[in-house]
Amino acid sequence: MNSGYHALAGVQAILRERQLDALIVSQPENRRYLSGYTAPDHGIQESSGFLLIPQDGEPWLLTDSRFTLQAEAEAIGYHLHVYRRGLLEALEHLLPQLDVQSIGFEADYFLFSTHARLLGLAEKLGFRLEAISNLVEDLRVVKTTDELELIRQSTQLNERVFTHVYSQISLGQTERELARLIENTMLDFGADRPSFDTIAAFGENAAKPHAVPSERRLKAGETVLVDMGLVLNGYCSDMSRTFVLGEPDAIFLERLRLVRAAQQAAISTIRAGVTGAAVDQVARDVLREGGYGEAFGHGLGHGVGLAVHEAPRLSPHAHTPLAAGMVVTVEPGLYLADWGGIRLENMVIVTEEGSELLNQDTTFLDL
Amino acid sequence: MNSGYHALAGVQAILRERQLDALIVSQPENRRYLSGYTAPDHGIQESSGFLLIPQDGEPWLLTDSRFTLQAEAEAIGYHLHVYRRGLLEALEHLLPQLDVQSIGFEADYFLFSTHARLLGLAEKLGFRLEAISNLVEDLRVVKTTDELELIRQSTQLNERVFTHVYSQISLGQTERELARLIENTMLDFGADRPSFDTIAAFGENAAKPHAVPSERRLKAGETVLVDMGLVLNGYCSDMSRTFVLGEPDAIFLERLRLVRAAQQAAISTIRAGVTGAAVDQVARDVLREGGYGEAFGHGLGHGVGLAVHEAPRLSPHAHTPLAAGMVVTVEPGLYLADWGGIRLENMVIVTEEGSELLNQDTTFLDL
């Protein structure tokens, strides 16, 4: 199941509009989105392949012999070109057949050195190069019905993993042990892989929004902050939970209630037509009025799809209106250096009238 | 422990020679090598920071607030600049203070779009930009005594993991289960992480040099090909083993002996002054004379250090002489589509007189 067929037509329409004869797609999620070919890159210097999308006619997938079988099985409707020495060799072979005068490349996922070599080929074969930004990314922002279903399944599996792990958290466990338990459970339950490095932070460590799990052991009454996501059939999930094993103290409960109130106020604001900045402001206002305006330093949320961080953003700088079919996280938090932190993160689908909550609506506490 | 102090002087000497006032280091292993700062990148679009190395004077580490504490603790001798919006903002702030007229950047790990923005800044502030390739990589090729010790430790831990896992391999296990057992054991034994996605391939699946572990279950008498490596204190290891659970048949033993002979012949050729191509040729000749010339399609080996694949290569195209202190894999193999494959991979240190074998010298079989 992939969304590539109508998306390919969308790309070709934009190429016609911009008078470009072809587009080279190098960004791994864009490549998968358009072709269904699932191989990831191991870093930009170890590409698993490129798409060459002509304005008219059938598209090409260019890759090396390690991926031939996978490419044939997955990239339905694509011609396959197997190269030995990489993109430049493949283009030198293919472009003369395709009568291409102008070609776009993805400037935000294209190495300077690759471009320099491509420029040499452009001079030799007589075509024009154009740097392109966010062409495919913009198409990915609004999800299809099929994609929404895959994101629902990814989120539900992520919840199942958390529920399973929650019953196994115990005093004395280290942050690293908890993070590994979560990631192993994801794989046991059938996830492709974690969608990012799992965060498990105890006590004061939860004050760092991007805490790296350490050898710190869990003590009674301490905050446990978990931020976890998985990939299932290519689609990502992302959620954060903050809780206490045993009896939470009054200050924790007060702060958790505040973050929860900020999250609920923000979610109730979401609908098609509202900007990400407006949604962010609602959560920020609740936290400021509660006395924690300075303690919330990051943006409220981000889009989720084939990438775990993608457009749109919910942040003070996000002035484009949301649209139905977008998927975003809503993750207010507060972080206090000597105390710790709280973050609650759920995912929602933006709809015309409001939003659809993808996560279970619980904090595991009687608030 | 890092090799950054003398390496920094080496970079500055090259900058003087090339008449460059400064170098921007973006490649993660180069960044770690020079500064001791260990944060990895999660893809080129999520950089954990940049070094700015002036030709004279003290170097800078530029990063964002997520990494402030880590950068202060690790990058000894570096000034720290914390940016909010990335490299360009930081350079706009710092370069005017440093009186820089010319600046190099790492063309093989620098996005086209970042370069385009940097060009704008160069015009505004009046400096010249120069694309640089392999400046720091070339320094990394010959390891220091400290680095060799770290690589020894990484290789020894990798061997310990394999020995532990070897006793737990059983019929009915899937390739994915075996690969996960290996990676979990690495983490249990204290590795930072796997140095690449572990390969576990059974039977015909071993015919693919880059096989991805599947749900195929191990049957008696089948080939098991394992290719595994870990990172310990930043330094990588990499080894391949091919064996059979139970009684190997005569054809397997014959082919394994041949690959083993190719490996031993190649290793006995290695010493400072010999080219990677010459070493590759020795292994290739043994396989060809044994009737499997066509079955060995990849290069014989690669350098290992902070990166699991780095210079030098052992391949038909590697015409630079090896030098003492280089570390390379020696990994001949044979791959037959309907049968399966064999690969034996050990790591060695190149010395003036020959080489030092880093792995245990065993195939688990009486050959």
XYZ file of C-alpha atoms in Angstrom:
734
model
C 0.000 0.000 0.000
C 1.525 3.335 -0.928
C 0.390 6.738 -1.923
C 2.791 7.002 -4.802
C 0.432 6.810 -7.756
C -1.493 10.017 -7.284
C 1.554 11.718 -5.746
C 3.598 10.984 -8.849
C 0.995 12.767 -10.955
C 1.184 15.668 -8.518
C 4.952 15.928 -8.933
C 4.651 15.813 -12.708
C 2.032 18.590 -12.653
C 4.400 20.786 -10.621
C 7.254 20.019 -13.028
C 5.086 21.179 -15.936
C 4.141 24.327 -14.039
C 7.792 25.095 -13.255
C 8.944 24.124 -16.763
C 11.289 21.451 -15.516
C 11.773 18.348 -17.654
C 12.675 16.080 -14.746
C 13.330 15.843 -11.016
C 15.989 13.809 -9.200
C 14.605 12.591 -5.860
C 17.344 11.766 -3.333
C 15.590 12.261 0.040
C 14.770 8.773 1.406
C 11.204 9.432 2.613
C 10.348 11.281 -0.587
C 11.759 8.375 -2.566
C 9.606 5.903 -0.644
C 6.521 8.120 -0.838
C 6.625 8.337 -4.618
C 7.784 4.828 -5.481
C 6.946 2.442 -2.630
C 10.638 1.448 -2.526
C 11.380 1.028 1.177
C 15.179 0.799 1.491
C 16.450 3.456 3.919
C 19.747 5.337 3.550
C 22.560 4.704 6.002
C 23.591 8.327 5.911
C 23.633 10.603 2.879
C 26.959 9.132 1.764
C 25.426 5.644 1.475
C 22.367 6.241 -0.677
C 20.076 3.307 -1.458
C 19.023 4.945 -4.705
C 17.478 7.860 -6.548
C 14.301 8.497 -8.486
C 14.381 10.220 -11.840
C 10.908 11.599 -12.507
C 10.373 12.945 -16.004
C 7.681 15.592 -16.558
C 5.950 13.111 -18.869
C 6.285 9.377 -19.146
C 7.355 6.670 -16.792
C 9.653 7.244 -13.850
C 12.982 5.542 -13.109
C 14.511 4.107 -9.963
C 18.322 4.145 -10.012
C 20.129 1.932 -7.505
C 22.969 -0.560 -7.142
C 22.976 -4.345 -7.371
C 22.483 -4.843 -3.605
C 18.932 -3.579 -4.010
C 17.888 -4.967 -7.395
C 15.466 -7.622 -6.086
C 13.899 -5.278 -3.539
C 13.518 -2.475 -6.067
C 11.863 -4.774 -8.617
C 9.415 -6.055 -6.014
C 8.501 -2.693 -4.518
C 8.777 0.096 -7.072
C 5.774 -0.842 -9.175
C 5.483 1.219 -12.346
C 9.135 2.260 -12.240
C 11.826 1.377 -14.718
C 14.882 0.077 -12.924
C 18.429 1.158 -13.748
C 21.215 -0.605 -11.840
C 24.428 1.413 -11.566
C 27.876 0.313 -10.454
C 29.375 3.673 -9.537
C 26.455 5.824 -8.546
C 24.107 8.565 -9.642
C 26.358 10.360 -12.109
C 27.087 7.234 -14.127
C 23.367 6.427 -14.240
C 22.371 9.918 -15.364
C 25.061 9.989 -18.034
C 23.527 6.811 -19.403
C 19.838 7.720 -19.078
C 19.506 11.438 -19.717
C 20.468 11.401 -23.407
C 17.610 8.921 -24.026
C 15.084 11.099 -22.218
C 15.640 14.421 -24.015
C 15.949 16.447 -20.820
C 16.870 20.142 -21.042
C 16.257 21.084 -17.407
C 16.414 19.046 -14.254
C 15.597 19.772 -10.623
C 17.382 18.281 -7.617
C 16.510 18.268 -3.911
C 18.777 20.997 -2.513
C 18.116 20.034 1.117
C 19.286 16.438 0.612
C 21.984 16.727 -2.020
C 25.686 16.965 -1.231
C 27.713 19.899 -2.479
C 30.224 17.496 -4.023
C 27.523 15.526 -5.860
C 26.152 18.783 -7.240
C 29.618 19.826 -8.401
C 29.948 16.605 -10.395
C 26.395 16.923 -11.719
C 27.238 20.424 -12.916
C 30.029 18.922 -14.996
C 27.584 16.494 -16.573
C 25.085 19.305 -17.181
C 27.712 21.223 -19.144
C 28.689 18.140 -21.093
C 25.144 17.071 -21.993
C 23.698 20.591 -22.174
C 20.973 20.667 -19.535
C 20.103 23.236 -16.877
C 20.094 22.432 -13.144
C 17.645 23.902 -10.666
C 17.738 23.661 -6.865
C 14.372 22.530 -5.495
C 13.132 22.718 -1.907
C 10.118 21.016 -0.340
C 8.436 19.980 -3.581
C 7.661 16.420 -2.485
C 7.625 17.339 1.227
C 4.716 19.729 0.560
C 2.761 16.903 -1.078
C 3.411 14.657 1.937
C 1.908 17.093 4.445
C -1.731 16.166 3.819
C -2.146 12.433 4.241
C -4.359 10.124 2.189
C -6.950 7.872 3.808
C -4.561 4.933 3.432
C -1.737 6.851 5.074
C -3.959 7.930 7.963
C -4.861 4.305 8.568
C -1.177 3.335 8.643
C -0.436 6.153 11.095
C -3.360 5.003 13.270
C -1.921 1.483 13.319
C 1.553 2.773 14.154
C 0.169 4.860 17.030
C -1.921 1.978 18.351
C 1.074 -0.339 18.347
C 3.114 2.310 20.147
C 0.385 2.495 22.831
C 0.367 -1.307 23.146
C 4.131 -1.301 23.623
C 3.864 1.362 26.317
C 1.079 -0.471 28.167
C 3.146 -3.659 28.123
C 6.292 -1.911 29.333
C 4.455 0.161 31.947
C 3.585 -3.015 33.854
C 7.284 -3.972 33.924
C 8.811 -0.739 35.182
C 10.361 -1.243 38.590
C 12.462 0.598 41.129
C 16.178 0.151 40.562
C 15.840 -0.072 36.766
C 18.214 2.207 34.864
C 17.148 4.672 32.187
C 19.107 2.657 29.619
C 17.408 -0.576 30.695
C 13.971 1.006 30.371
C 14.775 2.466 26.948
C 16.062 -0.919 25.745
C 13.001 -2.694 27.143
C 10.808 -0.316 25.166
C 12.770 -0.766 21.927
C 12.916 -4.550 22.276
C 9.181 -4.668 22.920
C 8.605 -2.606 19.783
C 10.507 -5.182 17.731
C 8.815 -8.102 19.539
C 5.438 -6.597 18.696
C 6.302 -6.288 15.020
C 7.527 -2.721 14.531
C 9.979 -2.049 11.691
C 12.177 -0.132 14.156
C 12.011 2.750 16.657
C 11.258 6.044 14.882
C 13.887 7.844 17.014
C 16.186 7.080 19.966
C 13.842 6.339 22.873
C 14.056 8.773 25.779
C 13.703 7.478 29.349
C 14.598 10.116 31.940
C 14.235 9.911 35.719
C 14.107 12.715 38.287
C 16.167 15.800 37.379
C 17.238 14.186 34.096
C 13.720 14.866 32.821
C 14.628 18.568 32.805
C 16.467 17.998 29.492
C 13.947 17.773 26.623
C 16.384 15.578 24.643
C 17.800 13.550 27.559
C 19.965 10.564 26.587
C 19.229 7.462 28.746
C 21.928 6.982 31.398
C 22.845 4.449 34.076
C 20.757 6.364 36.646
C 18.493 4.009 38.614
C 14.839 4.709 39.335
C 14.024 5.685 42.911
C 10.594 5.763 44.550
C 8.630 8.956 44.013
C 10.771 10.117 41.084
C 9.397 11.403 37.826
C 9.616 9.014 34.873
C 9.522 10.741 31.469
C 9.257 8.466 28.440
C 9.309 9.724 24.834
C 8.932 6.876 22.368
C 7.877 6.162 18.816
C 8.022 3.369 16.318
C 7.838 2.779 12.594
C 5.245 0.337 11.275
C 4.939 -0.221 7.515
C 7.060 2.881 7.100
C 4.798 5.218 9.098
C 5.883 6.785 12.376
C 4.341 7.307 15.770
C 5.564 9.500 18.621
C 4.265 9.912 22.176
C 5.473 11.099 25.574
C 4.261 10.047 29.002
C 5.295 11.389 32.402
C 4.361 9.570 35.589
C 5.576 8.478 38.990
C 5.972 4.951 40.301
C 4.189 4.980 43.637
C 2.692 8.078 45.195
C 3.221 11.352 43.302
C 3.723 14.429 45.468
C 1.463 17.467 45.342
C 3.837 19.619 43.299
C 4.170 16.934 40.609
C 0.410 16.562 40.403
C -0.104 20.313 40.185
C 2.415 20.648 37.374
C 1.110 17.594 35.535
C -2.419 18.992 35.688
C -1.145 22.244 34.226
C 0.638 20.545 31.307
C -2.429 18.410 30.726
C -4.636 21.502 30.706
C -2.300 23.152 28.188
C -2.459 20.055 25.988
C -6.244 19.806 26.131
C -6.700 23.524 25.435
C -4.372 23.285 22.436
C -6.069 20.178 21.034
C -9.489 21.770 21.363
C -8.224 24.690 19.224
C -7.028 22.503 16.366
C -9.076 22.458 13.177
C -8.496 23.140 9.498
C -7.770 26.838 8.913
C -6.119 27.599 12.258
C -2.366 28.309 12.166
C 0.241 26.274 14.036
C 1.241 29.506 15.782
C -2.278 29.997 17.137
C -2.396 26.452 18.553
C 1.063 26.870 20.071
C -0.023 30.153 21.667
C -2.987 28.544 23.426
C -0.764 25.998 25.197
C 1.863 28.633 25.960
C -0.762 30.911 27.522
C -2.025 28.168 29.834
C 1.526 27.423 31.005
C 2.333 31.134 31.455
C -0.835 31.784 33.417
C 0.070 28.810 35.616
C 3.420 30.437 36.350
C 5.576 28.303 34.049
C 5.925 30.471 30.942
C 9.731 30.319 31.034
C 9.791 26.566 31.619
C 8.402 25.672 28.151
C 11.218 26.309 25.690
C 10.396 24.227 22.624
C 7.660 24.303 20.000
C 4.313 22.652 20.737
C 4.412 20.009 18.029
C 5.375 18.748 14.603
C 3.964 16.768 11.728
C 4.393 12.975 11.638
C 4.255 10.624 8.661
C 7.005 8.742 6.834
C 9.343 10.967 8.870
C 8.907 11.406 12.596
C 9.599 15.127 12.276
C 8.067 16.767 9.242
C 5.798 19.656 8.295
C 3.695 21.248 9.626
C 5.078 22.703 12.848
C 3.058 23.963 15.785
C 5.309 26.816 16.897
C 5.354 30.623 17.210
C 6.791 30.787 13.658
C 4.161 28.566 11.968
C 1.900 30.972 10.088
C 0.456 28.612 7.454
C -3.086 27.420 8.214
C -3.520 23.745 9.107
C -5.480 21.583 6.672
C -7.649 18.503 7.094
C -5.579 15.325 6.810
C -2.476 16.724 8.470
C -1.129 14.765 11.447
C 0.596 16.591 14.307
C 1.921 15.944 17.774
C 0.726 18.134 20.640
C 3.460 18.061 23.274
C 3.537 20.828 25.834
C 6.042 20.460 28.656
C 7.757 22.217 31.493
C 11.408 21.831 32.394
C 13.024 23.041 35.621
C 16.775 22.488 35.972
C 16.912 21.420 39.622
C 13.619 19.589 39.703
C 12.992 17.701 36.477
C 10.402 17.915 33.741
C 7.015 16.903 32.444
C 5.981 16.378 28.814
C 2.706 14.966 27.553
C 2.580 14.183 23.854
C -0.319 12.871 21.815
C -0.880 12.749 18.073
C -3.976 14.070 16.327
C -5.365 14.160 12.807
C -6.543 17.633 11.777
C -10.137 17.571 10.470
C -12.463 20.215 9.046
C -14.343 20.517 12.330
C -11.595 19.769 14.853
C -9.296 16.819 15.330
C -9.188 13.074 15.873
C -7.081 11.956 18.830
C -4.882 8.996 17.870
C -3.635 8.098 21.345
C -5.363 6.705 24.385
C -6.624 9.588 26.434
C -5.127 8.742 29.807
C -2.376 9.948 32.127
C -2.469 6.822 34.359
C -3.389 9.084 37.240
C -6.559 10.285 38.863
C -6.249 13.984 38.184
C 41.099 9.689 25.382
C 41.149 11.207 21.925
C 43.628 11.894 19.233
C 42.433 15.443 18.675
C 45.350 17.441 20.011
C 48.031 16.468 17.538
C 45.440 16.088 14.762
C 44.301 19.680 15.281
C 47.867 20.853 14.720
C 47.933 18.717 11.573
C 44.794 20.380 10.231
C 46.162 23.834 10.988
C 49.415 23.011 9.174
C 47.439 21.976 6.082
C 45.360 25.170 6.287
C 48.579 27.234 6.285
C 49.911 25.265 3.340
C 46.679 25.767 1.364
C 46.397 29.409 2.449
C 43.021 28.908 4.075
C 42.199 30.970 7.146
C 39.734 28.459 8.580
C 37.927 25.143 8.051
C 34.315 24.263 8.873
C 34.123 20.601 9.949
C 30.635 19.100 9.516
C 31.341 15.359 9.086
C 30.481 13.663 12.417
C 33.512 11.357 12.713
C 35.873 14.151 11.708
C 34.230 16.376 14.312
C 34.728 13.739 16.997
C 38.290 12.978 15.899
C 39.418 16.573 16.221
C 37.459 17.642 19.289
C 36.538 14.581 21.360
C 32.877 15.692 21.164
C 30.957 12.440 20.782
C 27.389 13.412 19.793
C 26.410 11.657 16.545
C 24.225 13.197 13.823
C 20.746 11.806 13.211
C 21.103 12.369 9.508
C 22.745 15.315 7.787
C 19.623 17.425 8.301
C 19.901 17.074 12.107
C 23.485 18.090 12.800
C 24.774 17.928 16.379
C 27.243 20.699 15.636
C 30.167 22.022 13.615
C 33.808 22.812 14.290
C 35.341 26.063 13.132
C 39.109 25.577 13.003
C 41.106 28.743 12.405
C 44.555 28.469 10.836
C 45.977 29.942 14.034
C 44.501 30.178 17.497
C 41.922 28.212 19.364
C 39.169 26.241 17.681
C 35.408 26.599 18.152
C 32.589 24.093 18.572
C 29.223 25.418 17.380
C 26.101 23.589 18.541
C 22.631 24.104 19.977
C 21.411 24.168 23.567
C 20.544 20.455 23.634
C 24.259 19.670 23.583
C 25.741 22.456 25.718
C 26.610 20.313 28.743
C 28.024 17.471 26.656
C 30.065 19.840 24.504
C 31.551 21.589 27.536
C 32.499 18.270 29.116
C 33.983 16.673 26.006
C 35.464 19.286 23.668
C 38.473 20.222 25.791
C 40.387 23.187 24.413
C 37.451 24.344 22.290
C 35.516 27.559 22.668
C 31.801 26.850 22.692
C 29.265 28.858 20.701
C 25.605 27.932 21.230
C 23.336 28.831 18.315
C 19.569 28.907 18.106
C 19.077 28.672 14.378
C 22.107 26.830 13.094
C 25.453 27.186 11.400
C 24.800 30.322 9.384
C 23.728 32.352 12.400
C 26.795 31.179 14.314
C 29.200 32.033 11.492
C 27.644 35.451 10.997
C 28.358 36.109 14.670
C 31.854 34.595 14.897
C 33.591 35.218 11.578
C 33.843 39.010 11.880
C 35.749 38.544 15.169
C 38.199 36.093 13.625
C 39.369 38.107 10.600
C 38.791 35.274 8.133
C 39.290 35.950 4.398
C 39.040 32.351 3.150
C 37.247 29.359 4.562
C 37.114 25.696 3.599
C 34.110 23.399 4.013
C 33.754 19.619 3.744
C 32.222 19.176 0.281
C 31.388 15.503 0.855
C 29.289 16.223 3.951
C 27.780 19.622 3.236
C 24.320 20.127 1.780
C 23.881 22.092 -1.425
C 21.297 24.298 0.303
C 23.613 25.057 3.253
C 26.334 26.005 0.803
C 23.959 28.306 -1.062
C 23.195 30.174 2.159
C 26.861 30.234 3.140
C 27.657 31.787 -0.234
C 25.295 34.621 0.632
C 27.133 35.192 3.908
C 30.491 35.027 2.115
C 29.415 37.830 -0.216
C 28.096 39.892 2.673
C 31.173 39.505 4.900
C 33.696 39.324 2.078
C 35.332 35.925 2.407
C 36.181 33.246 -0.125
C 34.775 29.679 0.084
C 36.711 26.573 -0.914
C 35.374 23.021 -1.278
C 37.594 20.571 0.623
C 37.653 16.777 0.296
C 39.294 14.225 2.588
C 41.427 16.686 4.557
C 40.570 15.252 7.983
C 39.800 11.782 6.571
C 43.387 11.530 5.320
C 44.680 12.304 8.820
C 42.413 9.604 10.283
C 43.812 6.823 8.083
C 46.930 6.152 10.181
C 45.898 5.467 13.752
C 47.704 6.556 16.914
C 48.760 4.056 19.573
C 45.744 5.098 21.658
C 43.391 4.572 18.740
C 44.856 1.150 17.951
C 44.242 0.127 21.558
C 40.611 1.259 21.318
C 40.168 -0.680 18.069
C 41.722 -3.757 19.725
C 39.225 -3.453 22.586
C 36.319 -3.024 20.172
C 37.380 -6.103 18.198
C 37.868 -8.176 21.344
C 34.413 -7.263 22.605
C 32.960 -8.155 19.203
C 34.635 -11.582 19.466
C 33.257 -12.049 23.004
C 29.765 -11.247 21.757
C 30.089 -13.741 18.938
C 31.395 -16.495 21.219
C 28.493 -15.902 23.592
C 25.910 -15.913 20.816
C 27.462 -18.893 19.019
C 26.565 -21.121 21.977
C 22.926 -19.970 21.724
C 22.298 -20.505 18.033
C 19.707 -23.205 17.515
C 17.681 -24.805 14.740
C 14.398 -23.012 14.114
C 15.776 -19.583 15.014
C 15.016 -16.909 12.438
C 17.616 -14.646 10.857
C 15.971 -11.661 12.537
C 16.065 -13.377 15.940
C 19.751 -14.162 15.563
C 20.565 -10.608 14.464
C 18.636 -9.201 17.446
C 20.340 -11.619 19.830
C 23.691 -10.396 18.555
C 22.782 -6.715 18.874
C 21.264 -7.164 22.346
C 24.347 -9.028 23.503
C 26.519 -6.169 22.205
C 24.564 -3.723 24.366
C 24.543 -6.122 27.347
C 28.314 -6.395 27.098
C 28.762 -2.626 27.108
C 29.030 -1.608 23.447
C 27.922 1.926 22.506
C 25.876 0.425 19.657
C 26.238 -1.846 16.608
C 28.555 -0.283 14.016
C 26.168 -1.335 11.202
C 22.985 -3.371 10.774
C 23.925 -6.927 11.723
C 23.694 -9.485 8.921
C 22.483 -13.002 9.712
C 21.804 -15.041 6.552
C 20.910 -18.712 6.294
C 21.212 -21.049 3.308
C 20.704 -19.377 -0.075
C 20.186 -16.008 1.609
C 23.931 -15.953 2.238
C 24.394 -15.478 -1.510
C 23.574 -11.774 -1.027
C 26.608 -9.917 0.393
C 24.280 -7.332 2.030
C 21.442 -9.678 3.029
C 18.793 -8.167 5.306
C 17.742 -10.580 8.116
C 14.379 -12.184 7.346
C 11.890 -14.507 9.030
C 13.626 -17.538 7.481
C 14.237 -20.269 10.075
C 17.513 -22.134 10.437
C 17.505 -25.727 9.220
C 20.074 -28.429 9.953
C 23.081 -28.429 7.651
C 22.449 -24.907 6.346
C 25.099 -22.261 6.045
C 24.979 -19.515 8.673
C 26.681 -16.277 7.592
C 27.052 -13.616 10.280
C 28.536 -10.153 9.631
C 28.645 -8.073 12.800
C 30.421 -5.108 14.332
C 30.101 -2.839 17.303
C 31.187 0.583 18.467
C 33.076 0.829 21.778
C 34.302 4.241 22.948
C 33.597 5.490 19.447
C 35.782 2.935 17.647
C 34.353 0.289 15.346
C 34.884 -3.398 14.809
C 33.675 -5.581 11.935
C 33.905 -9.346 11.413
C 32.196 -12.080 9.403
C 31.876 -15.755 10.224
C 30.375 -18.542 8.140
C 29.629 -21.938 9.652
C 27.136 -24.777 9.788
C 25.199 -26.022 12.785
C 25.792 -29.745 12.806
C 27.720 -31.574 10.124
C 28.943 -29.474 7.169
C 28.887 -31.223 3.793
C 31.966 -31.730 1.650
C 31.185 -28.924 -0.788
C 30.784 -26.403 2.023
C 34.092 -27.485 3.563
C 35.890 -27.277 0.251
C 34.599 -23.784 -0.418
C 35.271 -22.620 3.132
C 38.857 -23.888 2.878
C 39.266 -21.947 -0.350
C 37.975 -18.674 1.145
C 40.150 -19.263 4.189
C 43.172 -19.845 1.961
C 42.412 -16.632 0.074
C 42.179 -14.757 3.374
C 45.408 -16.175 4.731
C 47.280 -15.516 1.497
C 46.051 -11.912 1.471
C 46.933 -11.306 5.111
C 50.405 -12.710 4.618
C 50.929 -10.150 1.816
C 49.983 -7.147 3.924
C 52.758 -4.835 5.098
C 53.595 -1.149 4.821
C 54.378 -0.193 1.215
C 52.140 -2.751 -0.503
C 49.072 -1.375 -2.309
C 45.501 -2.338 -1.475
C 45.180 -3.508 -5.085
C 48.077 -5.950 -4.687
C 46.555 -7.466 -1.536
C 43.148 -7.709 -3.217
C 44.749 -9.435 -6.209
C 46.308 -12.155 -4.059
C 42.931 -13.174 -2.623
C 41.264 -12.892 -6.016
C 43.891 -15.139 -7.588
C 43.369 -17.862 -4.975
C 39.617 -17.806 -5.548
C 40.027 -17.789 -9.330
C 42.477 -20.658 -9.274
C 40.019 -22.570 -7.095
C 37.350 -22.055 -9.775
C 35.384 -19.255 -8.062
C 36.752 -16.131 -9.728
C 33.289 -14.940 -10.778
C 31.779 -15.643 -7.361
C 33.754 -12.895 -5.559
C 32.211 -9.602 -6.643
C 33.152 -7.069 -3.983
C 36.416 -5.518 -2.812
C 38.616 -7.422 -0.356
C 38.451 -4.955 2.513
C 38.207 -1.463 3.917
C 39.661 0.678 6.664
C 38.017 0.734 10.098
C 38.240 3.393 12.801
C 35.717 5.962 14.003
C 33.763 4.927 10.896
C 33.163 1.292 10.055
C 33.912 1.981 6.383
C 36.755 4.399 5.785
C 40.035 4.642 3.911
C 42.050 2.744 2.861
C 40.346 0.243 0.565
C 41.677 -3.139 -0.455
C 40.296 -3.294 -3.983
C 41.447 -3.416 -7.603
C 41.301 0.417 -7.666
C 43.415 1.045 -4.518
C 46.819 2.136 -5.799
C 48.118 4.031 -2.734
C 50.613 2.061 -0.639
C 49.479 0.925 2.792
C 51.239 2.456 5.800
C 51.979 1.197 9.292
C 49.143 2.030 11.694
C 46.362 1.571 9.164
C 43.590 -0.861 10.141
C 41.814 -2.885 7.462
C 39.352 -5.733 7.136
C 40.295 -8.733 5.002
C 37.051 -10.288 3.834
C 37.146 -12.554 0.810
C 33.934 -14.377 -0.033
C 32.145 -16.387 -2.622
C 28.488 -16.026 -3.542
C 26.487 -18.459 -5.651
C 22.870 -17.555 -6.347
C 21.279 -20.985 -5.941
C 23.564 -22.254 -3.223
C 24.452 -19.503 -0.755
C 27.649 -17.789 0.263
C 30.716 -17.770 2.426
C 32.543 -14.736 3.801
C 35.368 -14.714 6.313
C 36.333 -11.318 7.650
C 39.085 -10.424 10.086
C 40.673 -7.097 10.943
C 44.412 -6.447 10.923
C 46.757 -3.601 11.799
C 49.290 -2.874 9.061
C 52.860 -2.856 10.427
C 56.269 -2.188 8.851
C 57.038 -5.905 8.660
C 53.585 -7.374 8.131
C 50.385 -7.167 10.112
C 48.848 -7.793 13.524
C 45.706 -9.930 13.484
C 43.042 -8.420 15.736
C 40.572 -11.307 15.670
C 40.713 -14.820 17.036
C 42.205 -17.045 14.405
C 39.559 -19.735 14.219
C 36.804 -20.928 11.910
C 35.166 -23.215 14.530
C 35.861 -26.132 12.256
C 38.612 -28.646 11.854
C 39.793 -27.734 8.384
